[in-house]
Coordinates of C-alpha atoms in Angstrom, one line a residue:
Chain A
M1 CA -135.0 -14.3 161.7
I2 CA -134.9 -14.2 157.9
M3 CA -135.7 -17.5 156.2
N4 CA -133.1 -19.0 154.0
E5 CA -134.3 -20.5 150.7
M6 CA -134.5 -24.1 152.0
Q7 CA -136.7 -22.9 154.9
L8 CA -138.8 -20.9 152.4
L9 CA -139.1 -24.0 150.2
T10 CA -140.1 -26.2 153.1
W11 CA -142.6 -23.5 154.2
V12 CA -144.3 -23.3 150.8
R13 CA -144.4 -27.1 150.6
G14 CA -145.7 -27.4 154.1
P15 CA -147.7 -24.8 156.0
G16 CA -148.1 -22.5 152.9
L17 CA -149.6 -25.3 150.8
N18 CA -151.8 -26.4 153.7
L19 CA -153.2 -22.8 153.9
A20 CA -153.5 -22.3 150.2
V21 CA -155.2 -25.6 149.5
G22 CA -157.5 -25.0 152.5
I23 CA -158.6 -21.6 151.2
F24 CA -158.9 -23.1 147.7
V25 CA -161.2 -25.9 148.8
L26 CA -163.2 -23.6 151.1
G27 CA -163.6 -21.0 148.2
V28 CA -164.5 -23.5 145.5
L29 CA -167.2 -25.2 147.6
W30 CA -168.6 -21.9 148.8
R31 CA -168.8 -20.5 145.3
L32 CA -170.3 -23.7 143.8
F33 CA -172.9 -23.9 146.5
E34 CA -173.7 -20.2 146.2
I35 CA -174.0 -20.2 142.4
Y36 CA -176.0 -23.4 142.0
S37 CA -178.3 -22.7 144.9
L38 CA -179.4 -19.4 143.2
G39 CA -181.6 -21.5 140.9
R40 CA -183.7 -20.2 138.0
K41 CA -187.4 -19.4 137.8
K42 CA -189.3 -22.4 136.7
D43 CA -189.9 -22.1 132.9
L44 CA -193.7 -22.6 132.5
S45 CA -193.6 -22.3 128.7
A46 CA -194.1 -25.4 126.5
P47 CA -190.8 -26.4 125.0
R48 CA -190.5 -25.5 121.3
A49 CA -188.3 -28.5 120.8
A50 CA -186.9 -31.3 123.0
S51 CA -183.6 -30.0 124.4
G52 CA -182.1 -33.4 123.8
A53 CA -178.3 -33.2 123.8
S54 CA -178.2 -29.4 123.1
G55 CA -176.5 -28.8 126.4
W56 CA -173.7 -31.3 125.8
R57 CA -173.2 -30.2 122.2
T58 CA -173.0 -26.6 123.3
I59 CA -170.2 -27.5 125.7
F60 CA -168.2 -28.7 122.6
R61 CA -169.3 -26.1 120.1
R62 CA -168.4 -23.1 122.2
T63 CA -164.8 -24.3 122.2
L64 CA -164.8 -23.5 118.5
P65 CA -165.0 -20.0 117.2
A66 CA -168.4 -19.0 115.9
E67 CA -168.7 -18.5 112.1
G68 CA -166.6 -15.5 110.9
M69 CA -165.2 -14.8 114.4
L70 CA -161.8 -16.3 113.7
K71 CA -161.2 -13.7 111.1
K72 CA -162.5 -10.8 113.2
A73 CA -160.6 -11.8 116.3
P74 CA -157.7 -14.1 115.4
V75 CA -155.5 -13.2 118.4
T76 CA -158.3 -13.9 120.9
Y77 CA -159.1 -17.3 119.5
I78 CA -155.7 -18.6 118.4
A79 CA -153.6 -17.2 121.3
G80 CA -156.5 -17.9 123.7
G81 CA -156.7 -21.5 122.5
V82 CA -153.0 -22.1 122.5
F83 CA -152.6 -20.7 126.0
H84 CA -155.4 -22.8 127.5
I85 CA -154.3 -26.0 125.9
G86 CA -150.6 -25.3 126.7
L87 CA -151.4 -24.5 130.3
A88 CA -153.4 -27.7 130.6
I89 CA -150.5 -29.7 129.2
V90 CA -147.9 -28.1 131.4
V91 CA -150.0 -28.4 134.6
L92 CA -151.2 -31.9 134.0
L93 CA -148.4 -33.7 132.1
F94 CA -145.1 -32.6 133.8
A95 CA -143.7 -35.4 135.9
P96 CA -143.3 -33.5 139.2
H97 CA -146.8 -32.1 138.9
I98 CA -148.3 -35.6 138.4
K99 CA -146.3 -36.7 141.5
L100 CA -147.9 -33.9 143.5
I101 CA -151.4 -34.8 142.3
Q102 CA -150.8 -38.5 143.0
S103 CA -149.7 -37.7 146.5
L104 CA -152.8 -35.5 147.1
I105 CA -155.6 -37.7 145.5
G106 CA -153.9 -41.0 144.6
V107 CA -154.3 -41.0 140.9
S108 CA -151.5 -40.7 138.3
W109 CA -150.8 -41.0 134.6
P110 CA -147.8 -41.0 132.3
A111 CA -145.8 -37.8 131.9
L112 CA -144.4 -36.1 128.9
P113 CA -140.6 -35.7 128.4
S114 CA -139.5 -32.5 130.3
Q115 CA -137.9 -31.0 127.1
F116 CA -141.3 -31.2 125.4
I117 CA -142.9 -29.5 128.5
D118 CA -140.2 -26.9 128.3
L119 CA -141.2 -26.1 124.6
I120 CA -144.9 -26.0 125.4
T121 CA -144.2 -23.7 128.4
I122 CA -142.4 -21.2 126.1
V123 CA -145.2 -21.4 123.6
T124 CA -147.8 -20.8 126.4
L125 CA -145.8 -17.9 127.8
V126 CA -145.6 -16.3 124.4
A127 CA -149.3 -16.8 123.8
M128 CA -150.1 -15.1 127.1
L129 CA -147.8 -12.2 126.3
V130 CA -149.5 -11.8 122.9
L131 CA -152.9 -11.8 124.7
L132 CA -151.6 -9.1 127.1
A133 CA -150.3 -7.0 124.3
D134 CA -153.6 -7.3 122.5
R135 CA -155.5 -6.3 125.7
I136 CA -153.3 -3.2 126.0
M137 CA -153.3 -2.3 122.2
N138 CA -157.0 -3.1 121.3
P139 CA -159.0 -0.1 122.5
V140 CA -162.2 -2.1 123.0
K141 CA -160.4 -4.7 125.1
R142 CA -158.6 -2.0 127.0
F143 CA -161.8 -0.3 127.7
L144 CA -163.5 -3.4 129.0
S145 CA -160.5 -4.4 131.2
T146 CA -160.8 -3.9 134.9
F147 CA -158.2 -4.5 137.6
E148 CA -159.4 -8.1 137.9
D149 CA -158.4 -8.8 134.3
W150 CA -154.8 -7.5 134.8
F151 CA -154.6 -9.2 138.2
T152 CA -155.8 -12.6 137.0
W153 CA -153.5 -12.5 134.0
T154 CA -150.6 -11.9 136.4
L155 CA -151.7 -14.7 138.7
T156 CA -151.8 -17.2 135.8
F157 CA -148.5 -15.9 134.2
L158 CA -146.3 -16.0 137.3
P159 CA -146.5 -19.7 138.1
L160 CA -145.7 -20.5 134.4
L161 CA -142.8 -18.0 134.3
T162 CA -141.2 -18.9 137.7
G163 CA -141.6 -22.7 136.9
W164 CA -139.8 -22.2 133.6
L165 CA -137.1 -20.1 135.1
A166 CA -136.6 -22.7 137.8
V167 CA -136.2 -25.6 135.4
R168 CA -133.9 -23.5 133.2
H169 CA -131.8 -22.2 136.2
L170 CA -132.3 -18.6 135.2
L171 CA -132.1 -15.4 137.4
L172 CA -132.1 -17.1 140.8
P173 CA -130.7 -20.4 142.3
Y174 CA -133.1 -23.3 141.6
T175 CA -134.1 -23.7 145.2
T176 CA -135.2 -20.1 145.5
M177 CA -137.0 -20.1 142.2
L178 CA -138.7 -23.4 143.0
A179 CA -140.0 -21.9 146.2
L180 CA -141.2 -18.8 144.4
H181 CA -142.9 -21.0 141.8
I182 CA -144.8 -22.9 144.5
L183 CA -145.6 -19.6 146.2
C184 CA -147.1 -18.2 143.0
V185 CA -149.1 -21.3 142.5
E186 CA -150.4 -20.9 146.1
L187 CA -151.4 -17.3 145.3
L188 CA -153.3 -18.6 142.3
L189 CA -155.0 -21.2 144.3
I190 CA -156.1 -18.7 146.9
F191 CA -157.5 -16.2 144.4
L192 CA -159.0 -18.6 141.9
P193 CA -162.3 -19.2 143.6
F194 CA -162.9 -15.5 144.2
T195 CA -162.1 -14.1 140.7
K196 CA -163.1 -14.7 137.1
L197 CA -160.6 -17.6 137.2
F198 CA -163.4 -19.6 138.7
H199 CA -164.6 -20.2 135.1
A200 CA -162.3 -23.2 135.4
F201 CA -165.1 -24.8 137.5
T202 CA -168.2 -23.2 136.0
V203 CA -167.5 -22.9 132.3
F204 CA -168.9 -26.3 131.2
G205 CA -171.9 -26.1 133.5
S206 CA -172.8 -22.7 132.2
R207 CA -172.4 -23.9 128.6
W208 CA -174.6 -26.9 129.3
F209 CA -177.3 -24.7 130.9
N210 CA -177.3 -22.3 128.0
G211 CA -177.5 -25.1 125.4
T212 CA -180.3 -26.7 127.2
V213 CA -182.3 -23.4 127.6
N214 CA -181.7 -22.7 123.9
G215 CA -182.9 -26.1 123.0
H216 CA -186.0 -25.6 125.1
K217 CA -186.6 -22.3 123.2
G218 CA -186.4 -24.1 119.9
V219 CA -182.7 -23.5 118.9
A220 CA -181.5 -27.0 119.5
V221 CA -178.0 -27.7 118.3
Chain B
M1 CA -109.5 -29.2 140.5
M2 CA -111.0 -25.9 141.9
A3 CA -111.7 -24.7 138.4
L4 CA -108.2 -23.3 138.1
P5 CA -106.2 -22.9 134.8
P6 CA -103.8 -25.8 134.0
V7 CA -100.8 -23.7 135.0
A8 CA -102.2 -23.6 138.5
G9 CA -101.5 -27.2 138.9
R10 CA -97.8 -26.5 138.5
A11 CA -97.9 -23.5 140.7
M12 CA -99.8 -25.6 143.3
A13 CA -97.3 -28.4 143.1
S14 CA -94.3 -26.1 143.6
A15 CA -96.1 -24.2 146.4
L16 CA -96.9 -27.5 148.1
A17 CA -93.3 -28.6 147.6
A18 CA -92.1 -25.3 149.1
A19 CA -94.4 -25.9 152.0
Q20 CA -92.8 -29.3 152.5
A21 CA -89.3 -27.8 152.3
A22 CA -90.1 -25.0 154.7
T23 CA -88.8 -25.6 158.2
R24 CA -92.1 -24.5 159.6
R25 CA -95.1 -26.0 157.9
P26 CA -98.3 -23.9 158.2
S27 CA -100.0 -24.6 161.5
V28 CA -103.5 -26.1 161.4
I29 CA -105.7 -26.3 164.5
W30 CA -108.8 -28.5 164.4
L31 CA -111.5 -27.8 167.1
P32 CA -114.3 -30.3 167.5
F33 CA -117.5 -29.0 169.0
Q34 CA -121.0 -30.6 168.9
E35 CA -120.0 -33.2 166.3
C36 CA -120.0 -36.9 165.6
T37 CA -116.4 -37.2 164.3
G38 CA -117.9 -38.2 160.9
C39 CA -116.0 -35.3 159.3
T40 CA -112.8 -36.5 160.7
E41 CA -113.7 -40.0 159.6
S42 CA -114.3 -38.6 156.1
I43 CA -111.1 -36.7 155.7
T44 CA -109.1 -39.7 156.6
R45 CA -110.5 -41.3 153.4
S46 CA -109.2 -38.6 151.2
H47 CA -107.0 -40.1 148.4
S48 CA -105.6 -37.0 146.8
P49 CA -104.1 -35.4 148.7
T50 CA -104.1 -38.0 151.4
I51 CA -104.5 -36.9 155.0
E52 CA -101.3 -38.5 156.1
G53 CA -99.5 -36.9 153.1
M54 CA -100.8 -33.5 154.3
I55 CA -99.9 -34.1 157.9
F56 CA -96.4 -35.3 157.2
D57 CA -95.5 -33.0 154.3
M58 CA -97.7 -29.9 154.1
V59 CA -99.1 -28.8 157.4
S60 CA -98.4 -29.0 161.0
L61 CA -101.6 -30.4 162.5
D62 CA -101.1 -29.1 166.0
Y63 CA -104.4 -30.0 167.5
Q64 CA -106.9 -32.7 166.4
E65 CA -108.3 -34.7 169.3
T66 CA -109.0 -37.9 167.3
L67 CA -105.7 -38.0 165.4
M68 CA -103.2 -36.7 167.9
A69 CA -101.3 -38.9 170.2
A70 CA -101.5 -36.5 173.1
A71 CA -104.4 -36.3 175.5
G72 CA -105.6 -34.2 178.4
F73 CA -103.2 -31.5 179.6
Q74 CA -100.6 -32.4 177.0
A75 CA -103.1 -31.8 174.2
E76 CA -104.3 -28.6 175.8
E77 CA -100.8 -27.4 176.0
A78 CA -100.1 -28.2 172.4
L79 CA -103.2 -26.2 171.4
H80 CA -102.2 -23.1 173.4
A81 CA -98.6 -23.3 172.3
A82 CA -99.6 -23.5 168.6
M83 CA -102.1 -20.6 169.0
K84 CA -99.4 -18.4 170.7
E85 CA -96.5 -19.2 168.3
N86 CA -98.6 -18.9 165.1
H87 CA -100.8 -16.1 166.1
G88 CA -102.5 -14.5 163.1
K89 CA -101.2 -17.2 160.8
Y90 CA -102.8 -20.5 161.7
L91 CA -105.7 -22.1 159.9
L92 CA -108.6 -22.9 162.2
I93 CA -110.8 -25.8 161.3
V94 CA -114.0 -26.3 163.2
D95 CA -116.3 -29.2 163.0
G96 CA -119.6 -29.4 164.9
S97 CA -122.0 -26.7 165.9
I98 CA -121.7 -24.4 168.9
P99 CA -124.4 -24.7 171.5
L100 CA -125.6 -21.4 173.1
G101 CA -128.2 -22.8 175.4
L102 CA -127.5 -22.9 179.2
D103 CA -124.6 -20.5 178.6
G104 CA -122.9 -23.1 176.3
A105 CA -122.8 -25.8 179.0
Y106 CA -124.0 -28.5 176.5
S107 CA -120.6 -29.0 175.1
C108 CA -117.3 -28.2 176.9
I109 CA -113.7 -29.2 176.4
A110 CA -111.3 -29.0 179.3
G111 CA -114.0 -27.2 181.3
R112 CA -114.5 -24.5 178.8
T113 CA -117.5 -24.0 176.6
N114 CA -117.3 -24.3 172.8
L115 CA -118.3 -20.7 172.4
E116 CA -115.4 -19.6 174.6
L117 CA -112.9 -21.8 172.8
L118 CA -114.1 -20.6 169.4
K119 CA -113.9 -17.0 170.2
E120 CA -110.4 -17.4 171.7
A121 CA -109.1 -19.5 168.8
S122 CA -110.6 -17.3 166.1
R123 CA -108.7 -14.2 167.3
G124 CA -105.4 -15.5 166.0
A125 CA -106.7 -17.4 163.0
A126 CA -105.8 -16.3 159.5
A127 CA -109.0 -18.0 158.3
I128 CA -111.5 -20.4 159.5
V129 CA -112.8 -23.6 157.8
A130 CA -116.2 -24.6 159.0
M131 CA -116.0 -28.3 158.2
G132 CA -119.2 -30.1 157.7
S133 CA -122.8 -29.0 157.9
C134 CA -122.9 -28.6 161.7
A135 CA -120.1 -26.0 161.7
A136 CA -121.2 -24.4 158.4
F137 CA -125.0 -24.2 159.1
G138 CA -125.8 -25.7 162.5
G139 CA -126.5 -29.2 161.0
L140 CA -128.2 -31.9 163.0
P141 CA -127.9 -30.3 166.5
N142 CA -129.6 -27.2 164.9
A143 CA -132.6 -29.3 163.7
K144 CA -136.0 -28.6 165.3
P145 CA -136.5 -28.2 168.1
N146 CA -132.7 -27.4 168.6
P147 CA -132.6 -28.2 172.3
T148 CA -129.0 -27.0 172.7
G149 CA -129.5 -23.7 170.9
A150 CA -126.9 -24.8 168.3
V151 CA -125.5 -22.3 165.8
S152 CA -122.9 -22.3 163.1
V153 CA -119.4 -20.7 163.2
S154 CA -120.5 -17.8 161.0
D155 CA -123.3 -17.0 163.4
I156 CA -120.7 -16.2 166.0
I157 CA -117.5 -15.1 164.2
K158 CA -118.0 -12.0 162.0
D159 CA -114.4 -10.6 161.7
R160 CA -112.5 -13.5 160.1
P161 CA -112.6 -15.0 156.7
I162 CA -114.7 -18.2 156.9
V163 CA -115.1 -20.9 154.3
N164 CA -118.0 -23.3 154.7
V165 CA -117.4 -26.9 153.6
P166 CA -120.8 -28.4 154.3
G167 CA -121.8 -32.0 153.9
C168 CA -122.7 -34.7 156.4
P169 CA -119.9 -35.5 156.1
P170 CA -118.2 -33.4 153.3
I171 CA -116.6 -35.2 150.5
P172 CA -113.0 -36.2 151.6
V173 CA -111.2 -34.7 148.5
V174 CA -113.2 -31.5 148.8
M175 CA -112.1 -31.1 152.4
T176 CA -108.4 -31.7 151.6
A177 CA -108.6 -29.7 148.3
V178 CA -109.8 -26.6 150.2
L179 CA -106.9 -27.0 152.6
A180 CA -104.5 -27.4 149.7
H181 CA -105.9 -24.3 148.1
F182 CA -105.3 -22.3 151.3
I183 CA -101.8 -23.6 151.7
T184 CA -100.9 -22.9 148.0
F185 CA -102.4 -19.5 147.6
G186 CA -102.6 -18.3 151.1
S187 CA -106.2 -17.3 150.5
L188 CA -109.6 -18.9 150.5
P189 CA -111.1 -20.1 147.2
E190 CA -114.0 -18.2 145.5
L191 CA -117.1 -18.7 147.5
D192 CA -120.8 -18.7 146.8
A193 CA -123.5 -16.8 148.7
K194 CA -123.4 -19.5 151.4
G195 CA -119.7 -19.2 151.9
R196 CA -119.0 -22.5 150.0
P197 CA -116.2 -22.9 147.5
K198 CA -117.9 -22.4 144.1
A199 CA -115.6 -25.1 142.5
F200 CA -117.3 -27.8 144.5
Y201 CA -120.7 -26.3 145.3
G202 CA -121.3 -24.5 142.1
E203 CA -123.8 -26.9 140.6
T204 CA -126.6 -29.1 141.8
I205 CA -126.4 -32.9 142.2
H206 CA -129.3 -33.1 139.8
D207 CA -127.7 -31.2 137.0
R208 CA -124.6 -33.4 137.1
C209 CA -126.3 -36.7 137.9
Y210 CA -125.8 -39.5 135.5
R211 CA -129.4 -40.5 136.0
R212 CA -130.7 -37.1 134.8
P213 CA -131.8 -38.3 131.4
F214 CA -134.3 -40.6 133.1
Y215 CA -135.8 -37.7 135.0
D216 CA -136.2 -35.9 131.6
Q217 CA -137.8 -38.9 130.1
G218 CA -140.1 -39.3 133.1
K219 CA -138.6 -42.7 134.1
F220 CA -138.6 -43.0 137.9
A221 CA -138.0 -45.7 140.4
R222 CA -141.1 -45.9 142.6
T223 CA -139.8 -48.2 145.3
F224 CA -136.3 -49.3 146.1
D225 CA -136.7 -52.7 144.6
D226 CA -139.0 -52.2 141.6
E227 CA -138.0 -52.6 137.9
G228 CA -137.2 -48.8 137.7
A229 CA -134.8 -49.1 140.6
R230 CA -133.1 -52.2 139.0
N231 CA -132.9 -50.3 135.7
G232 CA -131.1 -47.4 137.5
W233 CA -133.8 -44.9 136.8
C234 CA -134.2 -41.5 138.5
L235 CA -134.8 -41.5 142.3
F236 CA -136.8 -38.2 142.4
E237 CA -140.0 -39.9 143.4
L238 CA -138.2 -41.7 146.3
G239 CA -137.3 -38.3 147.7
C240 CA -134.0 -37.4 146.1
K241 CA -133.0 -33.9 147.0
G242 CA -130.5 -33.6 144.1
P243 CA -132.4 -30.7 142.4
V244 CA -131.9 -28.4 145.4
T245 CA -128.5 -29.6 146.6
Y246 CA -125.3 -27.9 145.6
N247 CA -122.4 -30.4 146.0
S248 CA -120.0 -32.3 143.8
C249 CA -120.8 -35.9 144.8
A250 CA -121.9 -36.6 141.2
T251 CA -118.5 -35.6 139.8
T252 CA -115.9 -36.3 142.4
K253 CA -117.7 -39.3 143.9
W254 CA -116.6 -40.9 147.2
N255 CA -113.9 -43.4 148.3
A256 CA -111.4 -42.5 145.5
G257 CA -114.1 -42.2 142.9
T258 CA -115.7 -45.6 143.7
S259 CA -119.3 -44.5 143.9
W260 CA -121.7 -42.1 145.5
P261 CA -125.2 -42.3 147.1
V262 CA -127.3 -42.1 143.9
E263 CA -125.0 -44.6 142.2
S264 CA -125.6 -47.0 145.0
G265 CA -129.3 -46.6 144.6
H266 CA -130.3 -44.1 147.2
G267 CA -131.6 -40.6 146.7
C268 CA -129.6 -37.5 147.8
L269 CA -130.5 -36.3 151.3
G270 CA -129.4 -32.8 150.6
C271 CA -126.8 -32.9 153.3
S272 CA -124.8 -29.9 152.1
E273 CA -127.7 -27.5 152.4
P274 CA -128.8 -25.6 155.5
D275 CA -131.7 -27.2 157.4
F276 CA -131.7 -30.4 155.3
W277 CA -132.9 -32.3 158.4
D278 CA -136.1 -30.2 158.5
A279 CA -136.8 -30.1 154.7
G280 CA -139.9 -32.2 154.8
G281 CA -138.6 -35.7 155.0
F282 CA -135.9 -37.7 153.1
Y283 CA -138.3 -40.0 151.3
R284 CA -140.8 -37.4 150.2
A285 CA -140.4 -36.2 146.6
L286 CA -139.7 -32.5 146.4
S287 CA -142.9 -32.0 144.6
M288 CA -144.9 -33.6 147.4
P289 CA -146.3 -31.6 150.3
A290 CA -143.8 -31.3 153.1
G291 CA -146.5 -31.8 155.8
P292 CA -150.0 -33.0 156.1
L293 CA -152.8 -30.9 154.6
Q294 CA -154.7 -30.7 157.8
M295 CA -156.9 -27.7 156.9
V296 CA -158.7 -29.4 154.0
G297 CA -161.4 -31.2 156.0
V298 CA -162.4 -28.1 158.0
A299 CA -162.1 -25.9 155.0
A300 CA -164.4 -28.1 153.0
A301 CA -167.0 -28.0 155.9
V302 CA -166.7 -24.2 156.3
G303 CA -166.9 -23.8 152.5
V304 CA -170.1 -25.8 152.2
A305 CA -171.6 -24.1 155.2
T306 CA -170.8 -20.6 153.9
G307 CA -172.1 -21.5 150.5
A308 CA -175.3 -22.8 151.9
A309 CA -175.7 -19.8 154.2
V310 CA -175.1 -17.3 151.4
G311 CA -177.5 -19.4 149.3
F312 CA -180.2 -19.1 151.9
L313 CA -179.6 -15.3 152.2
N314 CA -179.9 -15.0 148.4
R315 CA -183.2 -16.9 148.4
A316 CA -184.6 -14.8 151.2
K317 CA -183.6 -11.7 149.2
K318 CA -185.2 -13.0 146.1
N319 CA -188.4 -14.0 147.9
A320 CA -188.6 -10.5 149.6
A321 CA -188.1 -8.9 146.2
K322 CA -190.9 -11.1 144.8
A323 CA -193.2 -10.3 147.6
G324 CA -192.5 -6.6 147.4
H325 CA -193.1 -6.6 143.6
E326 CA -189.7 -5.0 143.1
T327 CA -188.7 -4.2 139.5
T328 CA -185.4 -4.8 137.9
T329 CA -183.5 -1.6 137.0
L330 CA -180.7 -1.0 134.6
A331 CA -178.4 -0.5 137.6
D332 CA -179.3 -4.0 138.9
L333 CA -178.0 -5.5 135.6
E334 CA -174.7 -3.6 135.9
K335 CA -174.1 -5.2 139.3

């Protein structure tokens, strides 16, 4: 029997979510254990300088463009920054999202007005489209792009788009679009641990490690 | 009413007056199947048009078990006489679902199954109104595990125009307005994809809710007696299904416009949508999981175990490479 939209919504909120969160947790723990258990060879050289807080500072400094880079690759930095910050705001400060997080792990915080979230979503969607256009038009980026890059862009874009369409009541009835939105988020959850999207978990650890090693080698920041 | 132009009001009034003047008022037959009589209770509360006004002036309600004086053989006789005399012209109203389990034995009237009665009565019907969520979508009897094999009218009847008027029960004025529309125009109103009149089921409760601004501001009642509840804030967090429910409670209200569920402080249950009984619980917010996330514990254990196993494999590989004095090639770096 074909599911109606209410059954689809209940499925994605129930068994679908169970499956997606299960695969997500499995994948994240697997990958974290795998990556961090690789280890590094013991560095036997005498440190040139004390690493100090180089690792922590690098976490922050790499968020900012290196000198001159903003002029060389403005789209990458500006649209990239806008998209990441926008995504964080939409995911973490929209009232229904907070309610979901609260029901899963018990913590909650104040939400932003939904009209403001709507605006941020549009800005984020535009930034992502600009980044996609840049990836297609810029020959170097296009050359470096693999299937995974296009795939992960789509995985990130679809939840934003369907969520926005649902709230705005566009294209499909709200119930159907809400179900599709949750379904897209579940696809994102399932693939996140096994694609480059896993940087969400590793980025700060990697930066800290690089900063510490650089400090050890005498380039403390 | 019914999203019709202003002149329609006059047309409607004259048509209804004509119906009154006609010697034969349009015949209406109301068959009750697996139902609770809530729909009948509801329609008796209609204030415009009133049910008594309709019965006395507009229609000939030839069979309605709860409202008719006759019982037993007399009632059955009235039913069959009406079906015979008005063949092809009568309006058939059905409330309740139709059980298909045990050859329909779960619900019988005068020794005949609901399925048999529906098929017989639909043959001569000009149109069928599936009144209430049970007749429209299967409703409560159809909820998991559906022990009687309950289905809706449209699951069985495919060759007659059907209008679904869902709700548990439907709004009284919506029920009578659909009948008034049929009597006036001799046709069914414009329907949505679920066979519901667009005029009453065109927008969600959430979009017409007077508490909507609080949703947009992120102001929610978290329990039924906290400050938010007393301030009349949004009931989304208490499980309100307004965002996914198409009905006009927020605009027509109930009991002659007195109030409606959200106004009285309770979230919408989503009663005019299919499968609302099985939609993850009345008091769970729509954004919350509809069921327990049972896989997480096992998934975490498997994840840690896999990660550790792969880690050991990698170490063994590294140690073997070290022992074998393998060199790193350019191809290795490309991996």
